[in-house]
Amino acid sequence: MTTPALDGKTSFVVAQRRLSCRYRVTKSEDTLSVWLEDRTSKEQWQTEALALKDFVTDKNVLPAGNIESYARCFVTCLAEDEATEDKAIEDDSVEEVKDNKGKRKAKNQDPDGNRAKKQKPSQGRALSAPTKDGSRTLTLWLDFGFPAFQGKVEYFLKLLPVEREFVDVIAAKMLDVEDDIVDLKHDVKRLNTLTIPPPREELAVIALTENNRKSENQYIKRKKAFSGGEAFELADNGETIVFKLGGVFLISMNIFHQSSRSGYPLELRVNGVAVNHLTGCKTNEGIQSSLTTMKKLESGDTLKLFYRGNYQTGDGNSMSIVQLRREE
């Protein structure tokens, strides 16, 4: 496994919130320290210069461990986005021994002749919420699964808040910009390797409002609020919607009027034939007639809305058509 650098980016879950941080592990001949920075708020924390006696106990001591090995251990726990490797790896030892029958075999073979496998350590990290004095506890751990040693070691490090100057915040923001540039370069490189599918043709949509009020037995005239695509157009008379492409369309309308006539005050007509009748219900603004329907229409079909009620249509009337599927 590639040894990670002594600084980088990491993350924690604190109070059910993901906290993204920078970390840096600094070591000297006989001490080490850990530094963290909240990438959002730019708050910083750091341990004191720690000697082995400050964090190593009988329960977490590493065999032949020194400052260098513990620093690498801490970085392994903190490092994020490392390449994933198989946890179970074959022991490559080729040292041979004789079994109780005098046969030679690899030292790491089990009685059935299979190579013994050892486990790479799994690692983790946790960060406490800040206390009243602003300090936090950083917990790092490693799980080992070697034949000669199995167990979990934990290290508890106290992080103290770091006083920041304005220039420190600016420097931290510059690092964020550099990271963003690196991420963008990676994204561009990844996108260059993708096969871009051909662009999908835009589905058409049109929204209409009433051009003026209509009395009984007249077609309602419309004007375009907005439109997109080429599936239909509003004729110059403002009454007729002409479909230039066939397909399946979602048609919605909302009409206010004052009609007191029984029956259906409005008709939706395709090619001059009524295909839907609209009833009405009383509202504070008068009678409201609404309809939402799907229609399969052909190229050249026409659509009109006919008002059969008495009195006039009201304000706020609207109609929209959305192409759901295109058929050549």
CSV table of C-alpha atoms in Angstrom, one decimal:
chain,number,residue,atom,x,y,z
A,1,MET,CA,0.0,0.0,0.0
A,2,THR,CA,1.3,3.4,-0.9
A,3,THR,CA,2.2,5.5,2.2
A,4,PRO,CA,0.0,8.6,2.3
A,5,ALA,CA,1.5,12.1,2.5
A,6,LEU,CA,1.8,13.7,6.0
A,7,ASP,CA,-0.9,16.2,5.0
A,8,GLY,CA,-4.2,16.1,3.1
A,9,LYS,CA,-8.0,16.2,3.4
A,10,THR,CA,-10.2,14.2,5.7
A,11,SER,CA,-13.7,14.3,7.1
A,12,PHE,CA,-15.6,13.5,10.3
A,13,VAL,CA,-19.2,13.2,11.3
A,14,VAL,CA,-19.8,15.5,14.3
A,15,ALA,CA,-23.4,15.9,15.7
A,16,GLN,CA,-24.8,14.2,12.6
A,17,ARG,CA,-23.0,16.8,10.4
A,18,ARG,CA,-20.2,16.1,8.0
A,19,LEU,CA,-17.1,18.2,8.8
A,20,SER,CA,-14.5,18.5,6.0
A,21,CYS,CA,-11.0,19.2,7.3
A,22,ARG,CA,-7.4,19.6,6.3
A,23,TYR,CA,-4.9,17.7,8.4
A,24,ARG,CA,-1.1,17.9,8.8
A,25,VAL,CA,1.1,15.6,10.9
A,26,THR,CA,4.4,17.2,11.9
A,27,LYS,CA,7.2,15.1,13.4
A,28,SER,CA,10.6,15.8,14.8
A,29,GLU,CA,13.2,13.4,16.1
A,30,ASP,CA,11.3,12.7,19.3
A,31,THR,CA,7.9,14.4,19.1
A,32,LEU,CA,5.0,14.7,16.8
A,33,SER,CA,1.9,17.0,16.5
A,34,VAL,CA,-1.4,16.8,14.6
A,35,TRP,CA,-3.1,19.9,13.1
A,36,LEU,CA,-6.7,20.2,11.8
A,37,GLU,CA,-8.5,23.0,10.0
A,38,ASP,CA,-12.3,23.2,9.3
A,39,ARG,CA,-12.4,23.8,5.5
A,40,THR,CA,-15.6,25.9,5.9
A,41,SER,CA,-15.1,28.1,8.9
A,42,LYS,CA,-11.2,28.0,8.7
A,43,GLU,CA,-11.1,27.3,12.5
A,44,GLN,CA,-7.9,25.4,13.4
A,45,TRP,CA,-6.8,23.1,16.2
A,46,GLN,CA,-3.5,21.5,17.0
A,47,THR,CA,-2.0,19.2,19.6
A,48,GLU,CA,1.0,20.1,21.7
A,49,ALA,CA,4.3,18.6,20.7
A,50,LEU,CA,3.7,15.0,21.8
A,51,ALA,CA,6.4,12.6,23.0
A,52,LEU,CA,5.6,8.8,22.9
A,53,LYS,CA,4.8,8.9,26.6
A,54,ASP,CA,2.0,11.4,26.0
A,55,PHE,CA,-0.2,9.0,23.9
A,56,VAL,CA,1.3,5.5,24.0
A,57,THR,CA,0.1,3.1,26.7
A,58,ASP,CA,0.4,-0.6,27.4
A,59,LYS,CA,-2.8,-1.2,25.4
A,60,ASN,CA,-1.9,0.7,22.2
A,61,VAL,CA,1.9,0.3,21.9
A,62,LEU,CA,3.2,-0.9,18.5
A,63,PRO,CA,6.0,-3.4,18.4
A,64,ALA,CA,9.3,-1.5,17.9
A,65,GLY,CA,7.3,1.7,17.4
A,66,ASN,CA,9.0,5.1,17.1
A,67,ILE,CA,7.9,8.6,16.3
A,68,GLU,CA,8.2,7.9,12.5
A,69,SER,CA,6.0,4.8,12.7
A,70,TYR,CA,3.3,6.5,14.9
A,71,ALA,CA,3.2,9.5,12.6
A,72,ARG,CA,2.6,7.2,9.6
A,73,CYS,CA,0.0,5.3,11.6
A,74,PHE,CA,-1.9,8.6,12.4
A,75,VAL,CA,-1.8,9.6,8.7
A,76,THR,CA,-3.2,6.3,7.7
A,77,CYS,CA,-6.1,6.8,10.0
A,78,LEU,CA,-6.7,10.4,8.8
A,79,ALA,CA,-6.1,9.9,5.1
A,80,GLU,CA,-9.2,9.9,2.8
A,81,ASP,CA,-9.9,8.7,-0.7
A,82,GLU,CA,-7.0,6.2,-0.8
A,83,ALA,CA,-7.0,3.5,-3.4
A,84,THR,CA,-8.9,0.5,-2.2
A,85,GLU,CA,-7.0,-2.7,-2.1
A,86,ASP,CA,-7.9,-6.3,-1.1
A,87,LYS,CA,-8.0,-6.6,2.7
A,88,ALA,CA,-6.9,-10.2,2.5
A,89,ILE,CA,-3.5,-10.5,0.9
A,90,GLU,CA,-1.3,-13.5,0.5
A,91,ASP,CA,1.8,-13.8,2.7
A,92,ASP,CA,4.7,-13.8,0.3
A,93,SER,CA,7.0,-15.6,2.6
A,94,VAL,CA,8.8,-18.4,0.9
A,95,GLU,CA,10.7,-19.7,3.9
A,96,GLU,CA,10.3,-23.5,4.0
A,97,VAL,CA,10.1,-25.9,7.0
A,98,LYS,CA,9.5,-29.6,7.5
A,99,ASP,CA,6.2,-30.9,8.7
A,100,ASN,CA,5.8,-33.7,11.2
A,101,LYS,CA,6.1,-36.2,8.4
A,102,GLY,CA,9.3,-34.8,7.1
A,103,LYS,CA,7.8,-33.1,4.0
A,104,ARG,CA,9.0,-29.7,3.1
A,105,LYS,CA,6.3,-26.9,2.9
A,106,ALA,CA,6.1,-23.1,3.0
A,107,LYS,CA,6.3,-21.8,6.5
A,108,ASN,CA,3.0,-20.0,6.1
A,109,GLN,CA,1.0,-23.0,4.8
A,110,ASP,CA,-1.9,-24.5,6.9
A,111,PRO,CA,-2.2,-28.3,7.3
A,112,ASP,CA,-4.2,-28.5,4.1
A,113,GLY,CA,-1.4,-26.9,2.1
A,114,ASN,CA,-3.2,-23.5,1.6
A,115,ARG,CA,-1.3,-20.3,1.9
A,116,ALA,CA,-2.2,-18.5,5.1
A,117,LYS,CA,-3.6,-15.1,4.6
A,118,LYS,CA,-3.0,-12.0,6.7
A,119,GLN,CA,-5.3,-9.0,7.0
A,120,LYS,CA,-4.3,-5.5,6.3
A,121,PRO,CA,-5.3,-3.2,9.2
A,122,SER,CA,-8.5,-1.3,8.9
A,123,GLN,CA,-8.5,2.2,10.4
A,124,GLY,CA,-10.8,4.9,11.6
A,125,ARG,CA,-11.1,8.3,13.1
A,126,ALA,CA,-13.5,10.4,15.2
A,127,LEU,CA,-13.6,14.0,16.4
A,128,SER,CA,-15.6,15.2,19.4
A,129,ALA,CA,-17.6,18.4,19.5
A,130,PRO,CA,-15.7,21.4,21.0
A,131,THR,CA,-15.7,21.9,24.7
A,132,LYS,CA,-16.3,25.2,26.5
A,133,ASP,CA,-12.6,26.1,26.1
A,134,GLY,CA,-12.7,25.2,22.4
A,135,SER,CA,-10.6,22.1,22.6
A,136,ARG,CA,-11.6,18.8,20.9
A,137,THR,CA,-10.6,15.1,21.2
A,138,LEU,CA,-9.3,13.4,18.2
A,139,THR,CA,-9.6,9.6,18.3
A,140,LEU,CA,-7.6,7.4,15.9
A,141,TRP,CA,-7.7,3.6,15.8
A,142,LEU,CA,-6.4,0.6,13.9
A,143,ASP,CA,-7.8,-2.9,13.7
A,144,PHE,CA,-5.2,-5.6,13.1
A,145,GLY,CA,-5.7,-9.1,12.0
A,146,PHE,CA,-2.3,-10.8,11.8
A,147,PRO,CA,-1.7,-14.3,13.0
A,148,ALA,CA,0.8,-13.1,15.6
A,149,PHE,CA,-1.3,-10.1,16.7
A,150,GLN,CA,-5.0,-9.4,16.6
A,151,GLY,CA,-6.8,-6.5,18.2
A,152,LYS,CA,-7.6,-2.8,18.1
A,153,VAL,CA,-5.4,0.0,19.2
A,154,GLU,CA,-6.7,3.5,19.9
A,155,TYR,CA,-5.1,6.8,20.4
A,156,PHE,CA,-6.7,9.9,22.1
A,157,LEU,CA,-5.2,13.2,21.2
A,158,LYS,CA,-6.3,16.6,22.7
A,159,LEU,CA,-6.5,19.4,20.1
A,160,LEU,CA,-6.3,23.0,21.3
A,161,PRO,CA,-7.8,25.9,19.3
A,162,VAL,CA,-5.2,27.9,17.3
A,163,GLU,CA,-5.3,31.7,17.2
A,164,ARG,CA,-5.7,32.9,13.6
A,165,GLU,CA,-4.6,36.0,11.9
A,166,PHE,CA,-6.3,37.5,8.9
A,167,VAL,CA,-3.5,36.4,6.7
A,168,ASP,CA,-4.0,32.8,7.9
A,169,VAL,CA,-7.6,32.9,6.7
A,170,ILE,CA,-6.5,34.3,3.3
A,171,ALA,CA,-3.9,31.6,3.0
A,172,ALA,CA,-6.4,28.9,3.8
A,173,LYS,CA,-8.8,30.2,1.1
A,174,MET,CA,-6.0,30.2,-1.4
A,175,LEU,CA,-5.5,26.5,-0.6
A,176,ASP,CA,-9.2,25.9,-1.3
A,177,VAL,CA,-8.8,27.6,-4.7
A,178,GLU,CA,-5.8,25.4,-5.5
A,179,ASP,CA,-7.8,22.3,-4.5
A,180,ASP,CA,-10.7,23.4,-6.7
A,181,ILE,CA,-8.4,23.8,-9.7
A,182,VAL,CA,-7.0,20.4,-9.1
A,183,ASP,CA,-10.5,18.9,-8.9
A,184,LEU,CA,-11.6,20.7,-12.1
A,185,LYS,CA,-8.6,19.3,-13.9
A,186,HIS,CA,-9.5,15.8,-12.7
A,187,ASP,CA,-13.1,16.3,-13.8
A,188,VAL,CA,-12.0,17.5,-17.3
A,189,LYS,CA,-9.7,14.6,-17.7
A,190,ARG,CA,-12.5,12.2,-16.7
A,191,LEU,CA,-15.0,13.9,-19.0
A,192,ASN,CA,-12.6,13.6,-21.9
A,193,THR,CA,-12.6,9.8,-21.5
A,194,LEU,CA,-16.5,9.6,-21.5
A,195,THR,CA,-18.5,8.9,-24.6
A,196,ILE,CA,-20.9,11.8,-24.9
A,197,PRO,CA,-24.3,10.6,-26.3
A,198,PRO,CA,-25.9,12.8,-29.0
A,199,PRO,CA,-28.1,15.5,-27.6
A,200,ARG,CA,-31.7,14.7,-27.2
A,201,GLU,CA,-34.1,16.7,-29.2
A,202,GLU,CA,-36.0,19.2,-27.1
A,203,LEU,CA,-39.6,18.4,-26.4
A,204,ALA,CA,-42.0,21.3,-27.3
A,205,VAL,CA,-44.0,23.3,-24.8
A,206,ILE,CA,-46.4,26.3,-25.2
A,207,ALA,CA,-48.2,28.4,-22.7
A,208,LEU,CA,-51.2,30.6,-23.7
A,209,THR,CA,-53.3,33.3,-22.1
A,210,GLU,CA,-56.6,34.6,-23.2
A,211,ASN,CA,-56.3,37.6,-25.6
A,212,ASN,CA,-59.7,39.1,-24.7
A,213,ARG,CA,-63.0,38.2,-23.1
A,214,LYS,CA,-65.5,36.2,-25.1
A,215,SER,CA,-69.3,36.1,-25.2
A,216,GLU,CA,-71.3,33.0,-25.9
A,217,ASN,CA,-70.8,30.7,-28.9
A,218,GLN,CA,-67.3,32.0,-29.8
A,219,TYR,CA,-63.9,30.4,-30.0
A,220,ILE,CA,-61.6,31.7,-27.3
A,221,LYS,CA,-58.6,33.6,-28.7
A,222,ARG,CA,-55.2,33.2,-27.3
A,223,LYS,CA,-51.8,34.8,-27.2
A,224,LYS,CA,-48.5,33.1,-26.4
A,225,ALA,CA,-47.0,33.6,-23.0
A,226,PHE,CA,-43.9,31.5,-24.0
A,227,SER,CA,-43.1,28.6,-26.2
A,228,GLY,CA,-40.3,26.2,-27.1
A,229,GLY,CA,-39.9,23.6,-29.8
A,230,GLU,CA,-41.5,23.2,-33.2
A,231,ALA,CA,-44.3,20.8,-32.6
A,232,PHE,CA,-47.1,23.3,-32.8
A,233,GLU,CA,-47.9,27.0,-33.5
A,234,LEU,CA,-50.6,29.5,-32.7
A,235,ALA,CA,-52.4,30.6,-35.9
A,236,ASP,CA,-52.7,34.3,-36.8
A,237,ASN,CA,-56.4,34.3,-35.8
A,238,GLY,CA,-55.4,33.5,-32.2
A,239,GLU,CA,-58.0,30.8,-32.0
A,240,THR,CA,-56.3,27.8,-33.6
A,241,ILE,CA,-53.3,25.7,-32.4
A,242,VAL,CA,-51.8,23.9,-35.4
A,243,PHE,CA,-49.8,20.7,-34.7
A,244,LYS,CA,-46.8,20.5,-37.0
A,245,LEU,CA,-45.5,17.2,-35.5
A,246,GLY,CA,-47.4,14.2,-34.3
A,247,GLY,CA,-47.0,12.7,-30.9
A,248,VAL,CA,-48.6,12.4,-27.4
A,249,PHE,CA,-49.4,15.7,-25.8
A,250,LEU,CA,-50.5,16.8,-22.3
A,251,ILE,CA,-53.1,19.6,-22.5
A,252,SER,CA,-54.1,21.6,-19.5
A,253,MET,CA,-56.5,24.6,-19.2
A,254,ASN,CA,-58.1,26.7,-16.5
A,255,ILE,CA,-61.0,29.0,-17.5
A,256,PHE,CA,-63.1,31.5,-15.4
A,257,HIS,CA,-66.5,32.6,-16.6
A,258,GLN,CA,-69.9,33.8,-15.4
A,259,SER,CA,-72.1,31.3,-17.3
A,260,SER,CA,-75.4,30.3,-15.7
A,261,ARG,CA,-76.4,28.0,-18.5
A,262,SER,CA,-76.9,24.3,-17.7
A,263,GLY,CA,-74.8,21.8,-19.5
A,264,TYR,CA,-71.2,22.2,-20.7
A,265,PRO,CA,-70.1,25.8,-21.0
A,266,LEU,CA,-66.8,24.8,-22.8
A,267,GLU,CA,-65.7,22.4,-25.5
A,268,LEU,CA,-62.2,21.3,-26.5
A,269,ARG,CA,-62.4,20.6,-30.3
A,270,VAL,CA,-59.8,18.7,-32.4
A,271,ASN,CA,-60.3,19.3,-36.1
A,272,GLY,CA,-63.6,20.9,-35.4
A,273,VAL,CA,-65.0,18.0,-33.4
A,274,ALA,CA,-65.7,18.2,-29.7
A,275,VAL,CA,-63.5,15.7,-27.8
A,276,ASN,CA,-63.9,17.0,-24.3
A,277,HIS,CA,-66.6,18.9,-22.4
A,278,LEU,CA,-65.7,21.1,-19.5
A,279,THR,CA,-68.1,21.5,-16.5
A,280,GLY,CA,-67.7,24.2,-13.9
A,281,CYS,CA,-67.6,24.8,-10.2
A,282,LYS,CA,-68.3,28.0,-8.3
A,283,THR,CA,-65.4,30.0,-6.8
A,284,ASN,CA,-64.9,33.5,-5.4
A,285,GLU,CA,-63.8,34.6,-8.9
A,286,GLY,CA,-66.9,33.1,-10.6
A,287,ILE,CA,-67.3,29.7,-12.3
A,288,GLN,CA,-64.1,27.8,-12.9
A,289,SER,CA,-63.8,25.1,-15.6
A,290,SER,CA,-60.5,23.1,-15.6
A,291,LEU,CA,-59.3,20.2,-17.7
A,292,THR,CA,-56.1,18.1,-17.9
A,293,THR,CA,-56.0,15.5,-20.6
A,294,MET,CA,-53.6,13.5,-22.8
A,295,LYS,CA,-54.1,13.4,-26.6
A,296,LYS,CA,-52.4,11.6,-29.4
A,297,LEU,CA,-52.4,14.0,-32.3
A,298,GLU,CA,-51.1,13.9,-35.9
A,299,SER,CA,-49.2,16.4,-37.9
A,300,GLY,CA,-51.8,18.9,-39.3
A,301,ASP,CA,-54.3,18.5,-36.5
A,302,THR,CA,-55.9,21.6,-35.1
A,303,LEU,CA,-57.1,22.4,-31.6
A,304,LYS,CA,-59.6,25.0,-30.5
A,305,LEU,CA,-61.5,25.9,-27.3
A,306,PHE,CA,-65.2,26.9,-27.8
A,307,TYR,CA,-67.2,28.9,-25.3
A,308,ARG,CA,-70.9,27.9,-25.2
A,309,GLY,CA,-71.9,29.6,-22.0
A,310,ASN,CA,-73.8,32.9,-21.5
A,311,TYR,CA,-72.2,36.1,-20.3
A,312,GLN,CA,-68.4,36.5,-20.7
A,313,THR,CA,-65.3,34.6,-19.9
A,314,GLY,CA,-63.2,36.1,-17.0
A,315,ASP,CA,-59.7,37.1,-16.3
A,316,GLY,CA,-56.8,34.8,-15.5
A,317,ASN,CA,-57.6,32.2,-18.1
A,318,SER,CA,-54.7,30.0,-19.2
A,319,MET,CA,-53.8,27.0,-21.3
A,320,SER,CA,-50.6,24.9,-21.7
A,321,ILE,CA,-49.5,22.1,-24.0
A,322,VAL,CA,-46.5,19.9,-23.4
A,323,GLN,CA,-45.2,17.3,-25.9
A,324,LEU,CA,-44.7,14.0,-24.0
A,325,ARG,CA,-43.6,11.9,-26.9
A,326,ARG,CA,-42.6,12.6,-30.5
A,327,GLU,CA,-43.8,10.5,-33.4
A,328,GLU,CA,-42.5,11.2,-36.9
